[in-house]
PDB file of C-alpha atoms and ligand atoms in Angstrom:
ATOM      1  CA  MET A   1       9.475 -13.413 -12.294  1.00 92.00           C
ATOM      2  CA  LYS A   2       9.505  -9.678 -11.683  1.00 98.00           C
ATOM      3  CA  LYS A   3      11.464  -8.520  -8.635  1.00 98.00           C
ATOM      4  CA  ILE A   4       9.616  -6.159  -6.295  1.00 98.00           C
ATOM      5  CA  ILE A   5      10.191  -4.359  -3.031  1.00 99.00           C
ATOM      6  CA  ILE A   6       7.010  -3.788  -1.035  1.00 99.00           C
ATOM      7  CA  ASP A   7       7.213  -0.506   0.899  1.00 99.00           C
ATOM      8  CA  CYS A   8       4.373  -0.593   3.381  1.00 99.00           C
ATOM      9  CA  ASP A   9       2.834   0.309   6.749  1.00 98.00           C
ATOM     10  CA  PRO A  10       1.198  -2.948   7.947  1.00 98.00           C
ATOM     11  CA  GLY A  11      -1.619  -2.412   8.569  1.00 97.00           C
ATOM     12  CA  ILE A  12      -4.443  -4.784   7.777  1.00 98.00           C
ATOM     13  CA  ASP A  13      -4.760  -4.265   4.035  1.00 98.00           C
ATOM     14  CA  ASP A  14      -0.966  -4.091   3.671  1.00 98.00           C
ATOM     15  CA  SER A  15      -0.904  -7.579   5.215  1.00 98.00           C
ATOM     16  CA  LEU A  16      -3.413  -8.898   2.692  1.00 98.00           C
ATOM     17  CA  ALA A  17      -1.290  -7.340  -0.066  1.00 99.00           C
ATOM     18  CA  ILE A  18       1.823  -9.122   1.239  1.00 98.00           C
ATOM     19  CA  MET A  19      -0.145 -12.391   1.236  1.00 98.00           C
ATOM     20  CA  LEU A  20      -1.210 -11.870  -2.381  1.00 98.00           C
ATOM     21  CA  ALA A  21       2.309 -10.964  -3.527  1.00 98.00           C
ATOM     22  CA  LEU A  22       3.922 -13.972  -1.859  1.00 98.00           C
ATOM     23  CA  GLN A  23       1.282 -16.284  -3.329  1.00 98.00           C
ATOM     24  CA  SER A  24       1.885 -14.981  -6.856  1.00 98.00           C
ATOM     25  CA  PRO A  25       4.362 -16.803  -9.095  1.00 97.00           C
ATOM     26  CA  GLU A  26       4.842 -13.741 -11.293  1.00 98.00           C
ATOM     27  CA  VAL A  27       6.660 -11.772  -8.599  1.00 98.00           C
ATOM     28  CA  GLU A  28       9.655 -12.256  -6.358  1.00 98.00           C
ATOM     29  CA  VAL A  29       9.455 -10.138  -3.220  1.00 98.00           C
ATOM     30  CA  VAL A  30      13.133  -9.345  -2.675  1.00 98.00           C
ATOM     31  CA  GLY A  31      12.374  -7.357   0.455  1.00 98.00           C
ATOM     32  CA  ILE A  32       9.838  -5.464   2.506  1.00 99.00           C
ATOM     33  CA  THR A  33      10.545  -1.939   3.750  1.00 99.00           C
ATOM     34  CA  ILE A  34       8.504  -0.453   6.557  1.00 98.00           C
ATOM     35  CA  VAL A  35       7.355   3.137   6.800  1.00 98.00           C
ATOM     36  CA  ALA A  36       5.474   4.817   9.645  1.00 98.00           C
ATOM     37  CA  GLY A  37       1.845   5.145   8.628  1.00 98.00           C
ATOM     38  CA  ASN A  38      -1.052   3.042   9.819  1.00 98.00           C
ATOM     39  CA  ALA A  39       1.234   1.888  12.610  1.00 98.00           C
ATOM     40  CA  PRO A  40       4.534   3.141  14.008  1.00 98.00           C
ATOM     41  CA  SER A  41       7.441   1.649  12.086  1.00 98.00           C
ATOM     42  CA  LYS A  42       8.565  -0.794  14.813  1.00 98.00           C
ATOM     43  CA  MET A  43       4.994  -2.122  15.106  1.00 98.00           C
ATOM     44  CA  GLY A  44       4.867  -2.330  11.326  1.00 98.00           C
ATOM     45  CA  PHE A  45       8.039  -4.427  11.379  1.00 98.00           C
ATOM     46  CA  GLU A  46       6.529  -6.801  13.950  1.00 98.00           C
ATOM     47  CA  ASN A  47       3.303  -7.068  11.957  1.00 98.00           C
ATOM     48  CA  ALA A  48       5.131  -7.806   8.724  1.00 98.00           C
ATOM     49  CA  LYS A  49       6.950 -10.605  10.551  1.00 98.00           C
ATOM     50  CA  LYS A  50       3.650 -11.973  11.897  1.00 98.00           C
ATOM     51  CA  VAL A  51       2.265 -12.183   8.367  1.00 98.00           C
ATOM     52  CA  LEU A  52       5.474 -13.697   6.961  1.00 98.00           C
ATOM     53  CA  ASN A  53       5.470 -16.213   9.811  1.00 98.00           C
ATOM     54  CA  PHE A  54       1.882 -17.250   8.988  1.00 98.00           C
ATOM     55  CA  LEU A  55       2.925 -17.655   5.341  1.00 98.00           C
ATOM     56  CA  GLY A  56       6.045 -19.618   6.262  1.00 98.00           C
ATOM     57  CA  ARG A  57       8.104 -16.927   4.547  1.00 98.00           C
ATOM     58  CA  LEU A  58      10.376 -15.498   7.214  1.00 98.00           C
ATOM     59  CA  ASP A  59      13.077 -15.766   4.548  1.00 98.00           C
ATOM     60  CA  VAL A  60      11.811 -12.471   3.093  1.00 98.00           C
ATOM     61  CA  PRO A  61      13.934  -9.708   4.649  1.00 98.00           C
ATOM     62  CA  VAL A  62      12.189  -6.778   6.349  1.00 98.00           C
ATOM     63  CA  TYR A  63      13.881  -3.408   6.882  1.00 98.00           C
ATOM     64  CA  VAL A  64      12.693  -0.464   8.907  1.00 98.00           C
ATOM     65  CA  GLY A  65      12.533   3.052   7.520  1.00 98.00           C
ATOM     66  CA  ALA A  66      11.064   6.376   8.487  1.00 96.00           C
ATOM     67  CA  ASP A  67       9.409   6.684  11.877  1.00 97.00           C
ATOM     68  CA  LYS A  68       7.700   9.982  11.010  1.00 98.00           C
ATOM     69  CA  PRO A  69       6.684  12.054   7.992  1.00 98.00           C
ATOM     70  CA  ARG A  70       9.079  14.474   6.245  1.00 98.00           C
ATOM     71  CA  VAL A  71       7.625  17.659   7.742  1.00 98.00           C
ATOM     72  CA  ARG A  72       4.286  17.096   9.476  1.00 98.00           C
ATOM     73  CA  ASP A  73       3.816  15.548  12.912  1.00 98.00           C
ATOM     74  CA  TYR A  74       3.200  11.833  12.669  1.00 98.00           C
ATOM     75  CA  VAL A  75      -0.468  10.786  12.753  1.00 98.00           C
ATOM     76  CA  ASN A  76      -1.073   7.035  12.854  1.00 98.00           C
ATOM     77  CA  ALA A  77      -4.214   5.195  11.747  1.00 98.00           C
ATOM     78  CA  LEU A  78      -4.515   2.818  14.704  1.00 98.00           C
ATOM     79  CA  ASP A  79      -8.127   3.929  15.077  1.00 97.00           C
ATOM     80  CA  THR A  80      -8.714   2.063  11.815  1.00 97.00           C
ATOM     81  CA  HIS A  81      -6.192  -0.757  12.139  1.00 98.00           C
ATOM     82  CA  GLY A  82      -6.506  -1.453  15.870  1.00 98.00           C
ATOM     83  CA  SER A  83      -4.123  -0.835  18.755  1.00 98.00           C
ATOM     84  CA  ASP A  84      -1.727  -3.531  17.467  1.00 98.00           C
ATOM     85  CA  GLY A  85      -1.977  -2.306  13.866  1.00 98.00           C
ATOM     86  CA  LEU A  86      -3.307  -5.716  12.841  1.00 98.00           C
ATOM     87  CA  GLY A  87      -6.979  -5.498  13.675  1.00 98.00           C
ATOM     88  CA  GLU A  88      -6.442  -6.260  17.385  1.00 98.00           C
ATOM     89  CA  SER A  89      -5.754  -9.851  16.449  1.00 98.00           C
ATOM     90  CA  PHE A  90      -2.971  -9.624  19.032  1.00 98.00           C
ATOM     91  CA  LEU A  91      -0.954 -12.290  17.261  1.00 98.00           C
ATOM     92  CA  PRO A  92       2.221 -13.128  19.195  1.00 98.00           C
ATOM     93  CA  VAL A  93       5.357 -11.228  18.238  1.00 97.00           C
ATOM     94  CA  VAL A  94       7.566 -13.562  16.199  1.00 98.00           C
ATOM     95  CA  GLU A  95      10.560 -14.621  18.315  1.00 97.00           C
ATOM     96  CA  GLY A  96      14.129 -14.051  17.178  1.00 95.00           C
ATOM     97  CA  GLN A  97      13.296 -11.454  14.542  1.00 96.00           C
ATOM     98  CA  SER A  98      15.304  -8.369  15.441  1.00 97.00           C
ATOM     99  CA  ILE A  99      15.286  -5.180  13.402  1.00 98.00           C
ATOM    100  CA  PRO A 100      18.267  -5.249  10.998  1.00 98.00           C
ATOM    101  CA  SER A 101      20.953  -2.589  11.373  1.00 98.00           C
ATOM    102  CA  LYS A 102      20.568  -1.853   7.654  1.00 98.00           C
ATOM    103  CA  SER A 103      17.932   0.816   7.100  1.00 98.00           C
ATOM    104  CA  ALA A 104      15.103   0.609   4.620  1.00 98.00           C
ATOM    105  CA  VAL A 105      16.627   3.353   2.492  1.00 98.00           C
ATOM    106  CA  ASP A 106      20.024   1.641   2.396  1.00 98.00           C
ATOM    107  CA  PHE A 107      18.298  -1.585   1.320  1.00 99.00           C
ATOM    108  CA  LEU A 108      16.381   0.335  -1.342  1.00 99.00           C
ATOM    109  CA  LYS A 109      19.599   1.954  -2.585  1.00 98.00           C
ATOM    110  CA  GLU A 110      21.665  -1.211  -2.890  1.00 98.00           C
ATOM    111  CA  THR A 111      18.834  -3.296  -4.345  1.00 98.00           C
ATOM    112  CA  LEU A 112      17.531  -0.773  -6.857  1.00 98.00           C
ATOM    113  CA  ARG A 113      21.046  -0.026  -8.146  1.00 98.00           C
ATOM    114  CA  LYS A 114      21.207  -3.660  -9.333  1.00 98.00           C
ATOM    115  CA  GLY A 115      18.436  -2.832 -11.795  1.00 98.00           C
ATOM    116  CA  ASN A 116      15.227  -4.603 -12.859  1.00 98.00           C
ATOM    117  CA  VAL A 117      13.516  -4.087  -9.499  1.00 98.00           C
ATOM    118  CA  SER A 118      10.125  -2.418  -9.052  1.00 99.00           C
ATOM    119  CA  VAL A 119       8.562  -0.838  -5.995  1.00 99.00           C
ATOM    120  CA  VAL A 120       4.990  -1.366  -4.847  1.00 99.00           C
ATOM    121  CA  ALA A 121       4.373   1.376  -2.281  1.00 99.00           C
ATOM    122  CA  LEU A 122       1.428   0.782   0.031  1.00 99.00           C
ATOM    123  CA  GLY A 123       2.020   3.479   2.627  1.00 98.00           C
ATOM    124  CA  PRO A 124       3.183   7.080   2.878  1.00 98.00           C
ATOM    125  CA  LEU A 125       6.064   7.841   0.488  1.00 98.00           C
ATOM    126  CA  THR A 126       8.480   8.927   3.220  1.00 98.00           C
ATOM    127  CA  ASN A 127      11.114   6.271   2.488  1.00 98.00           C
ATOM    128  CA  LEU A 128      11.029   7.020  -1.234  1.00 98.00           C
ATOM    129  CA  ALA A 129      11.463  10.755  -0.702  1.00 98.00           C
ATOM    130  CA  GLN A 130      14.436  10.038   1.556  1.00 98.00           C
ATOM    131  CA  LEU A 131      15.832   7.748  -1.165  1.00 99.00           C
ATOM    132  CA  ILE A 132      15.554  10.644  -3.623  1.00 99.00           C
ATOM    133  CA  ASP A 133      17.443  12.889  -1.189  1.00 98.00           C
ATOM    134  CA  GLU A 134      20.227  10.376  -0.760  1.00 98.00           C
ATOM    135  CA  ASP A 135      20.521   8.621  -4.114  1.00 98.00           C
ATOM    136  CA  LEU A 136      18.469   9.942  -7.025  1.00 98.00           C
ATOM    137  CA  ASP A 137      20.018   7.451  -9.441  1.00 98.00           C
ATOM    138  CA  ALA A 138      18.802   4.541  -7.315  1.00 98.00           C
ATOM    139  CA  PHE A 139      15.285   6.000  -7.267  1.00 99.00           C
ATOM    140  CA  LEU A 140      15.333   6.498 -11.036  1.00 98.00           C
ATOM    141  CA  ALA A 141      16.466   2.882 -11.412  1.00 98.00           C
ATOM    142  CA  ILE A 142      13.040   1.737 -10.187  1.00 98.00           C
ATOM    143  CA  GLU A 143      11.573  -0.266 -13.040  1.00 98.00           C
ATOM    144  CA  ARG A 144       7.872   0.314 -12.202  1.00 98.00           C
ATOM    145  CA  LEU A 145       6.573   2.390  -9.312  1.00 99.00           C
ATOM    146  CA  VAL A 146       3.040   1.488  -8.235  1.00 99.00           C
ATOM    147  CA  SER A 147       1.625   3.462  -5.305  1.00 99.00           C
ATOM    148  CA  MET A 148      -1.599   2.888  -3.414  1.00 99.00           C
ATOM    149  CA  GLY A 149      -2.423   6.478  -2.632  1.00 98.00           C
ATOM    150  CA  GLY A 150      -4.214   9.607  -3.655  1.00 98.00           C
ATOM    151  CA  ASN A 151      -7.596  10.115  -5.271  1.00 98.00           C
ATOM    152  CA  PHE A 152      -8.871  11.769  -8.415  1.00 98.00           C
ATOM    153  CA  ARG A 153     -12.669  12.153  -8.492  1.00 98.00           C
ATOM    154  CA  SER A 154     -13.344  10.110  -5.355  1.00 96.00           C
ATOM    155  CA  HIS A 155     -13.652  11.868  -1.994  1.00 96.00           C
ATOM    156  CA  GLY A 156     -10.865  11.534   0.530  1.00 97.00           C
ATOM    157  CA  ASN A 157     -10.722   9.301   3.605  1.00 96.00           C
ATOM    158  CA  CYS A 158      -8.801  11.692   5.863  1.00 96.00           C
ATOM    159  CA  SER A 159     -10.368  14.935   4.681  1.00 97.00           C
ATOM    160  CA  PRO A 160     -12.916  15.786   2.027  1.00 98.00           C
ATOM    161  CA  VAL A 161     -10.109  15.667  -0.543  1.00 98.00           C
ATOM    162  CA  ALA A 162      -7.163  13.668   0.823  1.00 98.00           C
ATOM    163  CA  GLU A 163      -6.299   9.980   1.053  1.00 98.00           C
ATOM    164  CA  TYR A 164      -4.375   8.772   4.133  1.00 98.00           C
ATOM    165  CA  ASN A 165      -0.988   7.806   2.633  1.00 99.00           C
ATOM    166  CA  TYR A 166      -0.556  11.185   0.955  1.00 99.00           C
ATOM    167  CA  TRP A 167      -2.277  13.106   3.750  1.00 98.00           C
ATOM    168  CA  GLU A 168       0.001  11.620   6.403  1.00 98.00           C
ATOM    169  CA  ASP A 169       3.101  12.736   4.487  1.00 99.00           C
ATOM    170  CA  PRO A 170       2.165  15.158   1.695  1.00 99.00           C
ATOM    171  CA  ASP A 171       5.670  16.613   1.490  1.00 99.00           C
ATOM    172  CA  SER A 172       7.190  13.239   0.616  1.00 99.00           C
ATOM    173  CA  ALA A 173       4.432  12.536  -1.893  1.00 99.00           C
ATOM    174  CA  LYS A 174       5.127  15.929  -3.491  1.00 99.00           C
ATOM    175  CA  VAL A 175       8.874  15.212  -3.674  1.00 99.00           C
ATOM    176  CA  VAL A 176       8.208  11.876  -5.374  1.00 99.00           C
ATOM    177  CA  TYR A 177       5.677  13.226  -7.888  1.00 99.00           C
ATOM    178  CA  ASN A 178       7.783  16.311  -8.672  1.00 99.00           C
ATOM    179  CA  THR A 179      10.958  14.230  -9.078  1.00 99.00           C
ATOM    180  CA  LEU A 180       9.178  11.907 -11.486  1.00 99.00           C
ATOM    181  CA  TYR A 181       7.978  14.924 -13.490  1.00 98.00           C
ATOM    182  CA  GLU A 182      11.464  16.486 -13.571  1.00 98.00           C
ATOM    183  CA  ASN A 183      12.931  13.216 -14.850  1.00 98.00           C
ATOM    184  CA  GLY A 184      10.227  12.329 -17.359  1.00 98.00           C
ATOM    185  CA  ARG A 185       9.079   9.308 -15.374  1.00 98.00           C
ATOM    186  CA  MET A 186       5.667   7.986 -14.316  1.00 98.00           C
ATOM    187  CA  ILE A 187       4.065   6.628 -11.181  1.00 99.00           C
ATOM    188  CA  GLU A 188       1.043   4.347 -11.285  1.00 99.00           C
ATOM    189  CA  MET A 189      -1.429   5.874  -8.840  1.00 99.00           C
ATOM    190  CA  VAL A 190      -3.829   3.279  -7.445  1.00 99.00           C
ATOM    191  CA  GLY A 191      -6.093   5.688  -5.620  1.00 98.00           C
ATOM    192  CA  LEU A 192      -9.400   5.595  -3.803  1.00 98.00           C
ATOM    193  CA  ASP A 193     -11.276   5.945  -7.120  1.00 98.00           C
ATOM    194  CA  VAL A 194     -10.524   2.270  -7.767  1.00 98.00           C
ATOM    195  CA  THR A 195      -9.694   0.808  -4.351  1.00 98.00           C
ATOM    196  CA  ARG A 196     -13.090   1.763  -2.928  1.00 97.00           C
ATOM    197  CA  LYS A 197     -14.575  -0.822  -5.291  1.00 98.00           C
ATOM    198  CA  ILE A 198     -12.617  -3.643  -3.637  1.00 98.00           C
ATOM    199  CA  VAL A 199     -14.747  -4.557  -0.627  1.00 98.00           C
ATOM    200  CA  LEU A 200     -14.097  -7.710   1.368  1.00 98.00           C
ATOM    201  CA  THR A 201     -17.676  -8.559   2.345  1.00 97.00           C
ATOM    202  CA  PRO A 202     -18.892 -10.969   5.052  1.00 96.00           C
ATOM    203  CA  ASN A 203     -20.010 -13.330   2.263  1.00 97.00           C
ATOM    204  CA  ILE A 204     -16.583 -13.397   0.636  1.00 98.00           C
ATOM    205  CA  LEU A 205     -14.978 -13.960   4.038  1.00 98.00           C
ATOM    206  CA  GLU A 206     -17.363 -16.849   4.727  1.00 98.00           C
ATOM    207  CA  ASP A 207     -16.474 -18.367   1.355  1.00 97.00           C
ATOM    208  CA  ILE A 208     -12.773 -18.106   2.190  1.00 98.00           C
ATOM    209  CA  LYS A 209     -13.319 -19.723   5.604  1.00 98.00           C
ATOM    210  CA  LYS A 210     -15.243 -22.637   4.018  1.00 98.00           C
ATOM    211  CA  ALA A 211     -12.728 -23.128   1.221  1.00 97.00           C
ATOM    212  CA  ASN A 212      -9.638 -22.824   3.420  1.00 98.00           C
ATOM    213  CA  PRO A 213     -10.342 -22.637   7.151  1.00 98.00           C
ATOM    214  CA  LYS A 214      -6.728 -21.854   8.107  1.00 98.00           C
ATOM    215  CA  VAL A 215      -6.468 -18.899   5.724  1.00 98.00           C
ATOM    216  CA  GLY A 216     -10.036 -17.811   6.471  1.00 98.00           C
ATOM    217  CA  ASP A 217      -9.403 -17.848  10.198  1.00 98.00           C
ATOM    218  CA  PHE A 218      -6.274 -15.725   9.801  1.00 98.00           C
ATOM    219  CA  ILE A 219      -8.019 -13.196   7.571  1.00 98.00           C
ATOM    220  CA  GLU A 220     -11.012 -13.046   9.903  1.00 98.00           C
ATOM    221  CA  LYS A 221      -8.691 -12.455  12.882  1.00 98.00           C
ATOM    222  CA  ILE A 222      -7.005  -9.476  11.249  1.00 98.00           C
ATOM    223  CA  THR A 223     -10.071  -7.949   9.550  1.00 98.00           C
ATOM    224  CA  TRP A 224     -12.938  -8.112  12.087  1.00 97.00           C
ATOM    225  CA  PHE A 225     -11.829  -4.758  13.587  1.00 97.00           C
ATOM    226  CA  TYR A 226     -11.698  -3.277  10.074  1.00 97.00           C
ATOM    227  CA  PHE A 227     -15.250  -4.530   9.378  1.00 97.00           C
ATOM    228  CA  LYS A 228     -16.453  -2.805  12.541  1.00 96.00           C
ATOM    229  CA  PHE A 229     -14.661   0.457  11.601  1.00 95.00           C
ATOM    230  CA  HIS A 230     -16.200   0.489   8.122  1.00 95.00           C
ATOM    231  CA  TRP A 231     -19.691  -0.097   9.462  1.00 96.00           C
ATOM    232  CA  GLU A 232     -19.374   2.627  12.085  1.00 95.00           C
ATOM    233  CA  TRP A 233     -17.762   5.236   9.843  1.00 91.00           C
ATOM    234  CA  GLU A 234     -18.911   4.525   6.293  1.00 88.00           C
ATOM    235  CA  HIS A 235     -21.911   2.195   6.863  1.00 92.00           C
ATOM    236  CA  ILE A 236     -20.218  -0.349   4.589  1.00 91.00           C
ATOM    237  CA  ARG A 237     -20.953  -4.066   5.262  1.00 94.00           C
ATOM    238  CA  GLY A 238     -17.393  -5.224   4.793  1.00 96.00           C
ATOM    239  CA  CYS A 239     -14.048  -3.499   4.493  1.00 97.00           C
ATOM    240  CA  VAL A 240     -12.258  -1.729   1.672  1.00 97.00           C
ATOM    241  CA  ILE A 241      -8.968  -3.560   1.086  1.00 98.00           C
ATOM    242  CA  ASN A 242      -6.974  -0.921  -0.771  1.00 98.00           C
ATOM    243  CA  ASP A 243      -3.444  -2.307  -0.852  1.00 98.00           C
ATOM    244  CA  PRO A 244      -3.944  -5.725  -2.496  1.00 98.00           C
ATOM    245  CA  LEU A 245      -5.275  -3.905  -5.575  1.00 99.00           C
ATOM    246  CA  ALA A 246      -1.892  -2.229  -6.086  1.00 99.00           C
ATOM    247  CA  VAL A 247      -0.195  -5.642  -6.020  1.00 99.00           C
ATOM    248  CA  ALA A 248      -2.817  -7.085  -8.358  1.00 98.00           C
ATOM    249  CA  GLN A 249      -2.252  -4.225 -10.816  1.00 98.00           C
ATOM    250  CA  PHE A 250       1.477  -4.842 -10.749  1.00 98.00           C
ATOM    251  CA  ILE A 251       0.874  -8.518 -11.549  1.00 98.00           C
ATOM    252  CA  ASP A 252      -1.834  -7.964 -14.178  1.00 98.00           C
ATOM    253  CA  PRO A 253      -1.701  -4.448 -15.680  1.00 96.00           C
ATOM    254  CA  GLY A 254      -5.066  -5.091 -17.273  1.00 95.00           C
ATOM    255  CA  ILE A 255      -7.009  -4.999 -14.013  1.00 98.00           C
ATOM    256  CA  LEU A 256      -7.005  -1.212 -13.914  1.00 98.00           C
ATOM    257  CA  LYS A 257      -7.580   1.410 -16.567  1.00 98.00           C
ATOM    258  CA  GLY A 258      -6.885   5.095 -16.222  1.00 98.00           C
ATOM    259  CA  ILE A 259      -5.542   8.336 -17.656  1.00 98.00           C
ATOM    260  CA  GLU A 260      -2.079   9.819 -17.968  1.00 98.00           C
ATOM    261  CA  ALA A 261      -1.928  13.266 -16.377  1.00 98.00           C
ATOM    262  CA  TYR A 262       0.378  15.726 -14.696  1.00 99.00           C
ATOM    263  CA  THR A 263      -0.272  15.294 -10.985  1.00 99.00           C
ATOM    264  CA  ASP A 264       0.956  17.273  -7.999  1.00 98.00           C
ATOM    265  CA  VAL A 265       0.290  17.056  -4.263  1.00 98.00           C
ATOM    266  CA  GLU A 266      -0.923  19.884  -2.038  1.00 98.00           C
ATOM    267  CA  THR A 267       1.198  20.233   1.105  1.00 98.00           C
ATOM    268  CA  GLY A 268      -0.667  22.862   3.080  1.00 98.00           C
ATOM    269  CA  GLY A 269      -3.979  24.435   3.899  1.00 98.00           C
ATOM    270  CA  ILE A 270      -7.449  23.000   3.811  1.00 98.00           C
ATOM    271  CA  SER A 271      -6.672  20.601   0.940  1.00 98.00           C
ATOM    272  CA  LEU A 272      -3.389  19.292   2.392  1.00 98.00           C
ATOM    273  CA  GLY A 273      -2.600  15.861   0.927  1.00 98.00           C
ATOM    274  CA  GLN A 274      -4.855  16.253  -2.096  1.00 98.00           C
ATOM    275  CA  THR A 275      -3.591  14.876  -5.391  1.00 98.00           C
ATOM    276  CA  VAL A 276      -4.322  17.536  -7.990  1.00 98.00           C
ATOM    277  CA  VAL A 277      -4.775  15.565 -11.231  1.00 98.00           C
ATOM    278  CA  ASP A 278      -4.554  17.848 -14.270  1.00 98.00           C
ATOM    279  CA  SER A 279      -6.745  15.677 -16.501  1.00 98.00           C
ATOM    280  CA  MET A 280      -7.574  18.644 -18.760  1.00 98.00           C
ATOM    281  CA  GLY A 281      -3.980  19.802 -19.301  1.00 98.00           C
ATOM    282  CA  PHE A 282      -4.446  23.263 -17.791  1.00 98.00           C
ATOM    283  CA  TYR A 283      -0.825  23.393 -16.647  1.00 98.00           C
ATOM    284  CA  ARG A 284       0.514  22.179 -19.997  1.00 98.00           C
ATOM    285  CA  LYS A 285       2.939  19.870 -18.197  1.00 98.00           C
ATOM    286  CA  THR A 286       3.919  16.401 -19.333  1.00 98.00           C
ATOM    287  CA  SER A 287       2.280  13.550 -17.474  1.00 98.00           C
ATOM    288  CA  ASN A 288       4.045  12.060 -14.456  1.00 98.00           C
ATOM    289  CA  ALA A 289       1.228   9.784 -13.343  1.00 99.00           C
ATOM    290  CA  LEU A 290      -0.982   7.033 -14.665  1.00 98.00           C
ATOM    291  CA  VAL A 291      -4.082   7.738 -12.572  1.00 99.00           C
ATOM    292  CA  TYR A 292      -6.365   4.733 -12.386  1.00 98.00           C
ATOM    293  CA  THR A 293     -10.108   5.329 -12.684  1.00 98.00           C
ATOM    294  CA  ASP A 294     -11.646   1.948 -13.564  1.00 98.00           C
ATOM    295  CA  VAL A 295     -11.193  -1.509 -12.119  1.00 98.00           C
ATOM    296  CA  ASP A 296     -12.170  -5.002 -13.250  1.00 98.00           C
ATOM    297  CA  VAL A 297     -13.467  -6.068  -9.828  1.00 98.00           C
ATOM    298  CA  ASP A 298     -14.148  -9.671 -10.855  1.00 98.00           C
ATOM    299  CA  ALA A 299     -10.627 -10.050 -12.224  1.00 98.00           C
ATOM    300  CA  PHE A 300      -9.231  -8.806  -8.899  1.00 98.00           C
ATOM    301  CA  TRP A 301     -11.249 -11.288  -6.823  1.00 98.00           C
ATOM    302  CA  ASP A 302     -10.401 -14.151  -9.189  1.00 98.00           C
ATOM    303  CA  MET A 303      -6.722 -13.421  -8.709  1.00 98.00           C
ATOM    304  CA  PHE A 304      -6.879 -12.699  -4.967  1.00 98.00           C
ATOM    305  CA  LEU A 305      -9.044 -15.674  -3.992  1.00 98.00           C
ATOM    306  CA  ASN A 306      -7.351 -18.242  -6.213  1.00 97.00           C
ATOM    307  CA  ARG A 307      -3.954 -17.326  -4.867  1.00 98.00           C
ATOM    308  CA  ILE A 308      -4.627 -16.987  -1.171  1.00 97.00           C
ATOM    309  CA  LEU A 309      -6.839 -20.084  -1.134  1.00 96.00           C
ATOM    310  CA  SER A 310      -3.984 -22.135  -2.534  1.00 94.00           C
ATOM    311  CA  LEU A 311      -2.069 -21.553   0.700  1.00 92.00           C
ATOM    312  CA  TYR A 312      -1.581 -24.798   2.707  1.00 84.00           C
TER     313      TYR A 312
HETATM  314  O1  LIG B   1      -5.890   5.273   2.458  1.00 93.99           O
HETATM  315  C1  LIG B   1      -5.675   3.893   2.462  1.00 93.99           C
HETATM  316  C2  LIG B   1      -4.228   3.594   2.598  1.00 93.99           C
HETATM  317  O2  LIG B   1      -3.725   4.134   3.835  1.00 93.99           O
HETATM  318  C3  LIG B   1      -3.925   2.097   2.679  1.00 93.99           C
HETATM  319  O3  LIG B   1      -2.648   1.849   2.167  1.00 93.99           O
HETATM  320  C4  LIG B   1      -3.952   1.836   4.153  1.00 93.99           C
HETATM  321  O4  LIG B   1      -3.181   0.686   4.503  1.00 93.99           O
HETATM  322  C5  LIG B   1      -3.286   3.078   4.662  1.00 93.99           C
HETATM  323  O5  LIG B   1      -1.867   2.925   4.551  1.00 93.99           O
HETATM  324 CA1  LIG B   2      -1.002   0.761   3.594  1.00 93.99          CA
END
């Protein structure tokens, strides 16, 4: 089993990613760290607990991190994820689950220093940039860093060129990508180029409900708002579930294919939050990112459905 920390901003698709990870025998989720993003960090903590409670996995510790981006003002995505950050499912807050005194970054430090732990980042990279500030060695001890974020040739979802996680906190994304470059390390960028191909459609949801009514009901509760948002804004019948693809790639590195390239993040101006992927080597800099461009969609759904349907 590979040990992972999921750094996330639950969030509807973050929740589906947590479900996939905890239903996968290849990974051991040693902890979940919350970052402000889709939802404010306290709401994200509560939502993570709601998902863990549904899964019967309240044993997985959850720590709270940054409540705002490194430099910019905080901009949530509750318009997409609903006023409760979980698709306006309004699931009850899980009793007796108080926020630990230990911060997300302290948990990251102590856990990563033990070695052989990877990070699957599903939200803005604020916690990871703070980790770099406070303990570079712990950050460099990350075995694999997989981030749902950014975009290469695909258009943005927060601006013509920027994806939400890196648009919400471009300064932290830049710190992470630059630090990886300076230390000869790589990030696996699971961006919109590939995640846009992972669409939970009404048909797939119906199949899930028939095959496992309890799981189907839960997923329907937390995604109906997301379906509505996608129809209104992108005229998609269904919803793009970005984050589970990052978990799937961690589990099966064959699901995605891509290119190695030097990548940087714009932190100002009209293209704020854009990942600038130097696929042609103009800057003559060594690669710091594996930028995914192609996805085996069937392989993703095989993995996702088989694992979540085996719940209960
Ligand atoms: O742009 C999509 C990403 O931003 C996903 O991780 C979603 O959960 C939000 O965090
Ligand atoms: Ca997310």
